[in-house]
Amino acid sequence: MSKNDYYDVLGVSKDSDPSSIKSAYRKLAMEYHPDKNPGDKEAENKFKEISEAYEILSNPEKKQAYDTYGHEAFSQGGAGFSEGFSGFGSFSDIFEDFFGDFGGRPQQRREQRGQDLKYEIEIDLRESFTGIKKEISFDTLVRCQDCSGSGSEKGGGLNNCSECGGSGRTRASQGFFTVERTCSSCGGAGQVITDPCNTCNGEGRRRKNRKLEVNIPAGVE
């Protein structure tokens, strides 16, 4: 099946600047993201299509290849190069792409965001009518105190990744083009742990039981 024109997919013209392309993608990504359209296969396919279009048009080299050869530039044996698309990530991935670089220089080892917690609790009809405070207990990941979240044993340290030289990115030449990717050895951190913490096995976090008092408002279903 033939693919739609990438410019038509994003609703932009060929002379659109990078900012306009990014803005168009962001608007469509928020509308069609599978998290907002659970079970909607059509929306999922649309999201994949706009993500594919943005991946090409946001990269100057790929965009030039597309403008010259069209979709053939990325097919097997085409004049450009072939590269797979990674599907879709979460809403946090989209926000990270657009807002994660506002601080200027990117952090090498960012603090990891915790997972959202879903907790089921039963209350009786009277408690539902009046509202009530309940204490809940759950396991969660917290910063490892032994290594202060660094993942290294005390006295240990970090070395620049030998694969990417500390940049967190690797480059590979494909024909006339150079493709840059996140380093698979360090996961983009640019550094590797030389002496992993024995408590958290180098993760920087460990599991701990926590208790939390939550307010259940009156009238809840």
mmCIF file of C-alpha atoms in Angstrom:
data_model
loop_
_atom_site.group_PDB
_atom_site.id
_atom_site.type_symbol
_atom_site.label_atom_id
_atom_site.label_comp_id
_atom_site.label_asym_id
_atom_site.label_seq_id
_atom_site.Cartn_x
_atom_site.Cartn_y
_atom_site.Cartn_z
ATOM 1 C CA MET A 1 0.000 0.000 0.000
ATOM 2 C CA SER A 2 1.406 3.408 -0.971
ATOM 3 C CA LYS A 3 2.222 5.849 1.807
ATOM 4 C CA ASN A 4 0.702 9.297 2.133
ATOM 5 C CA ASP A 5 2.870 12.331 1.529
ATOM 6 C CA TYR A 6 4.625 13.239 4.779
ATOM 7 C CA TYR A 7 3.858 16.936 4.349
ATOM 8 C CA ASP A 8 0.161 16.162 3.891
ATOM 9 C CA VAL A 9 0.219 13.889 6.948
ATOM 10 C CA LEU A 10 1.422 16.757 9.165
ATOM 11 C CA GLY A 11 -0.554 19.394 7.292
ATOM 12 C CA VAL A 12 2.482 21.540 6.472
ATOM 13 C CA SER A 13 4.043 22.841 3.272
ATOM 14 C CA LYS A 14 7.457 21.927 1.883
ATOM 15 C CA ASP A 15 8.869 25.329 2.805
ATOM 16 C CA SER A 16 7.720 25.116 6.444
ATOM 17 C CA ASP A 17 10.428 25.853 9.000
ATOM 18 C CA PRO A 18 11.417 23.334 11.734
ATOM 19 C CA SER A 19 9.359 25.195 14.330
ATOM 20 C CA SER A 20 6.166 24.904 12.247
ATOM 21 C CA ILE A 21 6.798 21.198 11.609
ATOM 22 C CA LYS A 22 7.349 20.581 15.324
ATOM 23 C CA SER A 23 4.209 22.512 16.255
ATOM 24 C CA ALA A 24 2.076 20.595 13.748
ATOM 25 C CA TYR A 25 3.386 17.252 15.001
ATOM 26 C CA ARG A 26 2.848 18.161 18.657
ATOM 27 C CA LYS A 27 -0.788 19.097 18.020
ATOM 28 C CA LEU A 28 -1.519 15.886 16.103
ATOM 29 C CA ALA A 29 0.432 13.690 18.524
ATOM 30 C CA MET A 30 -1.625 14.937 21.455
ATOM 31 C CA GLU A 31 -4.843 14.306 19.524
ATOM 32 C CA TYR A 32 -4.114 10.795 18.260
ATOM 33 C CA HIS A 33 -1.880 9.368 21.012
ATOM 34 C CA PRO A 34 -3.072 5.844 21.986
ATOM 35 C CA ASP A 35 -3.207 6.887 25.660
ATOM 36 C CA LYS A 36 -6.057 9.253 24.732
ATOM 37 C CA ASN A 37 -7.681 6.767 22.353
ATOM 38 C CA PRO A 38 -7.510 3.356 24.070
ATOM 39 C CA GLY A 39 -8.566 0.515 21.801
ATOM 40 C CA ASP A 40 -8.892 2.793 18.772
ATOM 41 C CA LYS A 41 -6.814 1.073 16.097
ATOM 42 C CA GLU A 42 -7.429 3.836 13.584
ATOM 43 C CA ALA A 43 -6.056 6.468 15.971
ATOM 44 C CA GLU A 44 -3.067 4.246 16.735
ATOM 45 C CA ASN A 45 -2.262 3.849 13.047
ATOM 46 C CA LYS A 46 -2.679 7.601 12.537
ATOM 47 C CA PHE A 47 -0.280 8.281 15.400
ATOM 48 C CA LYS A 48 2.319 5.952 13.909
ATOM 49 C CA GLU A 49 1.949 7.693 10.551
ATOM 50 C CA ILE A 50 2.439 11.208 11.952
ATOM 51 C CA SER A 51 5.363 10.021 14.099
ATOM 52 C CA GLU A 52 7.014 8.523 11.022
ATOM 53 C CA ALA A 53 6.447 11.723 9.071
ATOM 54 C CA TYR A 54 7.884 13.864 11.860
ATOM 55 C CA GLU A 55 10.940 11.635 12.266
ATOM 56 C CA ILE A 56 11.793 12.280 8.610
ATOM 57 C CA LEU A 57 10.859 15.951 8.264
ATOM 58 C CA SER A 58 12.455 17.036 11.549
ATOM 59 C CA ASN A 59 15.840 15.690 10.478
ATOM 60 C CA PRO A 60 17.536 17.947 7.889
ATOM 61 C CA GLU A 61 19.395 15.102 6.162
ATOM 62 C CA LYS A 62 16.374 12.811 6.034
ATOM 63 C CA LYS A 63 14.166 15.676 4.888
ATOM 64 C CA GLN A 64 16.558 16.465 2.040
ATOM 65 C CA ALA A 65 16.579 12.817 0.998
ATOM 66 C CA TYR A 66 12.773 12.710 1.106
ATOM 67 C CA ASP A 67 12.451 15.924 -0.913
ATOM 68 C CA THR A 68 14.764 14.428 -3.547
ATOM 69 C CA TYR A 69 13.655 10.800 -3.734
ATOM 70 C CA GLY A 70 10.348 10.643 -1.870
ATOM 71 C CA HIS A 71 9.506 7.454 0.029
ATOM 72 C CA GLU A 72 11.988 5.543 -2.116
ATOM 73 C CA ALA A 73 14.792 7.169 -0.113
ATOM 74 C CA PHE A 74 13.884 4.998 2.874
ATOM 75 C CA SER A 75 12.898 1.736 1.202
ATOM 76 C CA GLN A 76 15.253 -1.205 0.935
ATOM 77 C CA GLY A 77 17.657 -0.569 -1.883
ATOM 78 C CA GLY A 78 16.502 3.040 -2.265
ATOM 79 C CA ALA A 79 18.769 5.937 -3.078
ATOM 80 C CA GLY A 80 18.782 7.179 0.504
ATOM 81 C CA PHE A 81 18.881 4.965 3.567
ATOM 82 C CA SER A 82 16.580 2.633 5.442
ATOM 83 C CA GLU A 83 15.746 2.973 9.103
ATOM 84 C CA GLY A 84 12.943 1.529 11.221
ATOM 85 C CA PHE A 85 10.474 3.519 13.263
ATOM 86 C CA SER A 86 10.017 2.782 16.939
ATOM 87 C CA GLY A 87 6.233 3.052 17.163
ATOM 88 C CA PHE A 88 5.043 5.287 20.003
ATOM 89 C CA GLY A 89 5.967 6.223 23.538
ATOM 90 C CA SER A 90 4.012 7.739 26.386
ATOM 91 C CA PHE A 91 2.802 11.308 26.774
ATOM 92 C CA SER A 92 5.860 11.931 28.972
ATOM 93 C CA ASP A 93 8.050 10.995 25.993
ATOM 94 C CA ILE A 94 6.354 13.642 23.842
ATOM 95 C CA PHE A 95 6.724 16.326 26.508
ATOM 96 C CA GLU A 96 10.367 15.333 27.049
ATOM 97 C CA ASP A 97 11.060 15.723 23.315
ATOM 98 C CA PHE A 98 9.638 19.241 23.221
ATOM 99 C CA PHE A 99 10.294 20.653 26.681
ATOM 100 C CA GLY A 100 13.255 18.659 28.008
ATOM 101 C CA ASP A 101 15.897 20.952 26.518
ATOM 102 C CA PHE A 102 14.685 24.274 27.942
ATOM 103 C CA GLY A 103 17.454 24.200 30.534
ATOM 104 C CA GLY A 104 20.124 24.432 27.839
ATOM 105 C CA ARG A 105 22.751 21.755 28.317
ATOM 106 C CA PRO A 106 21.129 18.327 28.788
ATOM 107 C CA GLN A 107 21.801 16.371 31.947
ATOM 108 C CA GLN A 108 23.814 13.197 31.505
ATOM 109 C CA ARG A 109 22.148 11.223 34.297
ATOM 110 C CA ARG A 110 18.608 12.511 34.799
ATOM 111 C CA GLU A 111 16.507 11.719 37.804
ATOM 112 C CA GLN A 112 14.105 8.915 36.814
ATOM 113 C CA ARG A 113 10.397 9.666 36.992
ATOM 114 C CA GLY A 114 8.428 7.307 39.207
ATOM 115 C CA GLN A 115 5.531 5.267 37.887
ATOM 116 C CA ASP A 116 1.945 6.345 38.464
ATOM 117 C CA LEU A 117 0.276 4.421 41.268
ATOM 118 C CA LYS A 118 -3.138 2.794 40.992
ATOM 119 C CA TYR A 119 -4.547 1.593 44.311
ATOM 120 C CA GLU A 120 -7.930 -0.068 44.812
ATOM 121 C CA ILE A 121 -9.706 0.340 48.150
ATOM 122 C CA GLU A 122 -13.197 -0.585 49.321
ATOM 123 C CA ILE A 123 -15.359 1.738 51.439
ATOM 124 C CA ASP A 124 -18.900 1.277 52.680
ATOM 125 C CA LEU A 125 -21.916 3.381 51.734
ATOM 126 C CA ARG A 126 -21.765 5.552 54.872
ATOM 127 C CA GLU A 127 -18.090 6.369 54.240
ATOM 128 C CA SER A 128 -18.916 7.229 50.644
ATOM 129 C CA PHE A 129 -21.624 9.616 51.818
ATOM 130 C CA THR A 130 -19.620 11.411 54.511
ATOM 131 C CA GLY A 131 -16.082 11.117 53.140
ATOM 132 C CA ILE A 132 -13.216 9.575 55.072
ATOM 133 C CA LYS A 133 -9.443 9.476 55.450
ATOM 134 C CA LYS A 134 -7.789 6.108 54.882
ATOM 135 C CA GLU A 135 -4.215 4.923 55.340
ATOM 136 C CA ILE A 136 -2.870 2.857 52.470
ATOM 137 C CA SER A 137 0.324 0.796 52.304
ATOM 138 C CA PHE A 138 2.233 0.095 49.111
ATOM 139 C CA ASP A 139 5.690 -0.731 47.736
ATOM 140 C CA THR A 140 7.496 1.868 45.665
ATOM 141 C CA LEU A 141 10.983 2.672 44.381
ATOM 142 C CA VAL A 142 12.948 5.230 46.407
ATOM 143 C CA ARG A 143 16.429 6.705 46.134
ATOM 144 C CA CYS A 144 19.092 4.327 47.431
ATOM 145 C CA GLN A 145 20.586 5.880 50.566
ATOM 146 C CA ASP A 146 23.817 3.881 50.403
ATOM 147 C CA CYS A 147 24.871 5.386 47.078
ATOM 148 C CA SER A 148 22.740 8.578 47.204
ATOM 149 C CA GLY A 149 21.046 7.493 43.978
ATOM 150 C CA SER A 150 24.262 7.410 41.938
ATOM 151 C CA GLY A 151 24.283 3.622 41.525
ATOM 152 C CA SER A 152 27.974 3.467 42.510
ATOM 153 C CA GLU A 153 29.517 2.078 45.673
ATOM 154 C CA LYS A 154 30.956 4.664 48.025
ATOM 155 C CA GLY A 155 34.357 5.588 46.666
ATOM 156 C CA GLY A 156 33.402 4.252 43.243
ATOM 157 C CA GLY A 157 32.676 6.443 40.303
ATOM 158 C CA LEU A 158 31.645 6.846 36.708
ATOM 159 C CA ASN A 159 33.707 6.524 33.568
ATOM 160 C CA ASN A 160 32.920 7.897 30.148
ATOM 161 C CA CYS A 161 31.330 5.233 27.973
ATOM 162 C CA SER A 162 33.932 3.693 25.679
ATOM 163 C CA GLU A 163 31.361 3.239 22.915
ATOM 164 C CA CYS A 164 30.281 6.883 22.566
ATOM 165 C CA GLY A 165 33.146 8.654 24.321
ATOM 166 C CA GLY A 166 30.796 10.228 26.860
ATOM 167 C CA SER A 167 28.451 11.950 24.394
ATOM 168 C CA GLY A 168 25.594 9.480 24.822
ATOM 169 C CA ARG A 169 25.182 9.292 21.028
ATOM 170 C CA THR A 170 26.754 7.149 18.338
ATOM 171 C CA ARG A 171 27.003 7.847 14.629
ATOM 172 C CA ALA A 172 26.873 5.453 11.730
ATOM 173 C CA SER A 173 27.400 6.270 8.062
ATOM 174 C CA GLN A 174 24.903 4.927 5.550
ATOM 175 C CA GLY A 175 25.820 5.905 2.051
ATOM 176 C CA PHE A 176 25.997 9.686 1.822
ATOM 177 C CA PHE A 177 24.245 10.134 5.161
ATOM 178 C CA THR A 178 25.316 9.949 8.792
ATOM 179 C CA VAL A 179 22.697 8.676 11.232
ATOM 180 C CA GLU A 180 22.960 9.558 14.923
ATOM 181 C CA ARG A 181 21.434 7.269 17.530
ATOM 182 C CA THR A 182 21.267 6.939 21.311
ATOM 183 C CA CYS A 183 24.217 4.879 22.512
ATOM 184 C CA SER A 184 23.070 1.325 23.270
ATOM 185 C CA SER A 185 25.917 0.694 25.715
ATOM 186 C CA CYS A 186 25.120 3.479 28.190
ATOM 187 C CA GLY A 187 21.508 4.200 27.219
ATOM 188 C CA GLY A 188 22.369 7.790 26.364
ATOM 189 C CA ALA A 189 23.831 8.616 29.798
ATOM 190 C CA GLY A 190 27.342 9.005 28.385
ATOM 191 C CA GLN A 191 28.817 7.356 31.461
ATOM 192 C CA VAL A 192 28.972 3.860 32.927
ATOM 193 C CA ILE A 193 29.215 2.770 36.557
ATOM 194 C CA THR A 194 32.593 1.299 37.437
ATOM 195 C CA ASP A 195 31.649 -0.165 40.837
ATOM 196 C CA PRO A 196 27.891 -0.880 41.159
ATOM 197 C CA CYS A 197 26.245 -0.373 44.552
ATOM 198 C CA ASN A 198 25.626 -3.708 46.306
ATOM 199 C CA THR A 199 22.366 -2.514 47.826
ATOM 200 C CA CYS A 200 20.611 -1.464 44.606
ATOM 201 C CA ASN A 201 22.792 -3.326 42.056
ATOM 202 C CA GLY A 202 23.666 -0.094 40.312
ATOM 203 C CA GLU A 203 20.060 1.030 39.771
ATOM 204 C CA GLY A 204 20.247 3.989 42.152
ATOM 205 C CA ARG A 205 16.842 3.053 43.547
ATOM 206 C CA ARG A 206 15.476 0.307 45.787
ATOM 207 C CA ARG A 207 12.041 -0.952 46.756
ATOM 208 C CA LYS A 208 10.538 0.255 50.022
ATOM 209 C CA ASN A 209 7.162 -0.037 51.708
ATOM 210 C CA ARG A 210 5.405 3.273 52.287
ATOM 211 C CA LYS A 211 2.278 4.303 54.151
ATOM 212 C CA LEU A 212 0.195 7.241 52.983
ATOM 213 C CA GLU A 213 -2.984 8.842 54.311
ATOM 214 C CA VAL A 214 -5.379 9.733 51.539
ATOM 215 C CA ASN A 215 -8.530 11.829 51.671
ATOM 216 C CA ILE A 216 -11.574 10.215 50.048
ATOM 217 C CA PRO A 217 -14.085 13.001 49.363
ATOM 218 C CA ALA A 218 -17.779 12.761 50.152
ATOM 219 C CA GLY A 219 -19.994 11.654 47.273
ATOM 220 C CA VAL A 220 -17.394 9.505 45.551
ATOM 221 C CA GLU A 221 -18.803 6.625 43.533
#
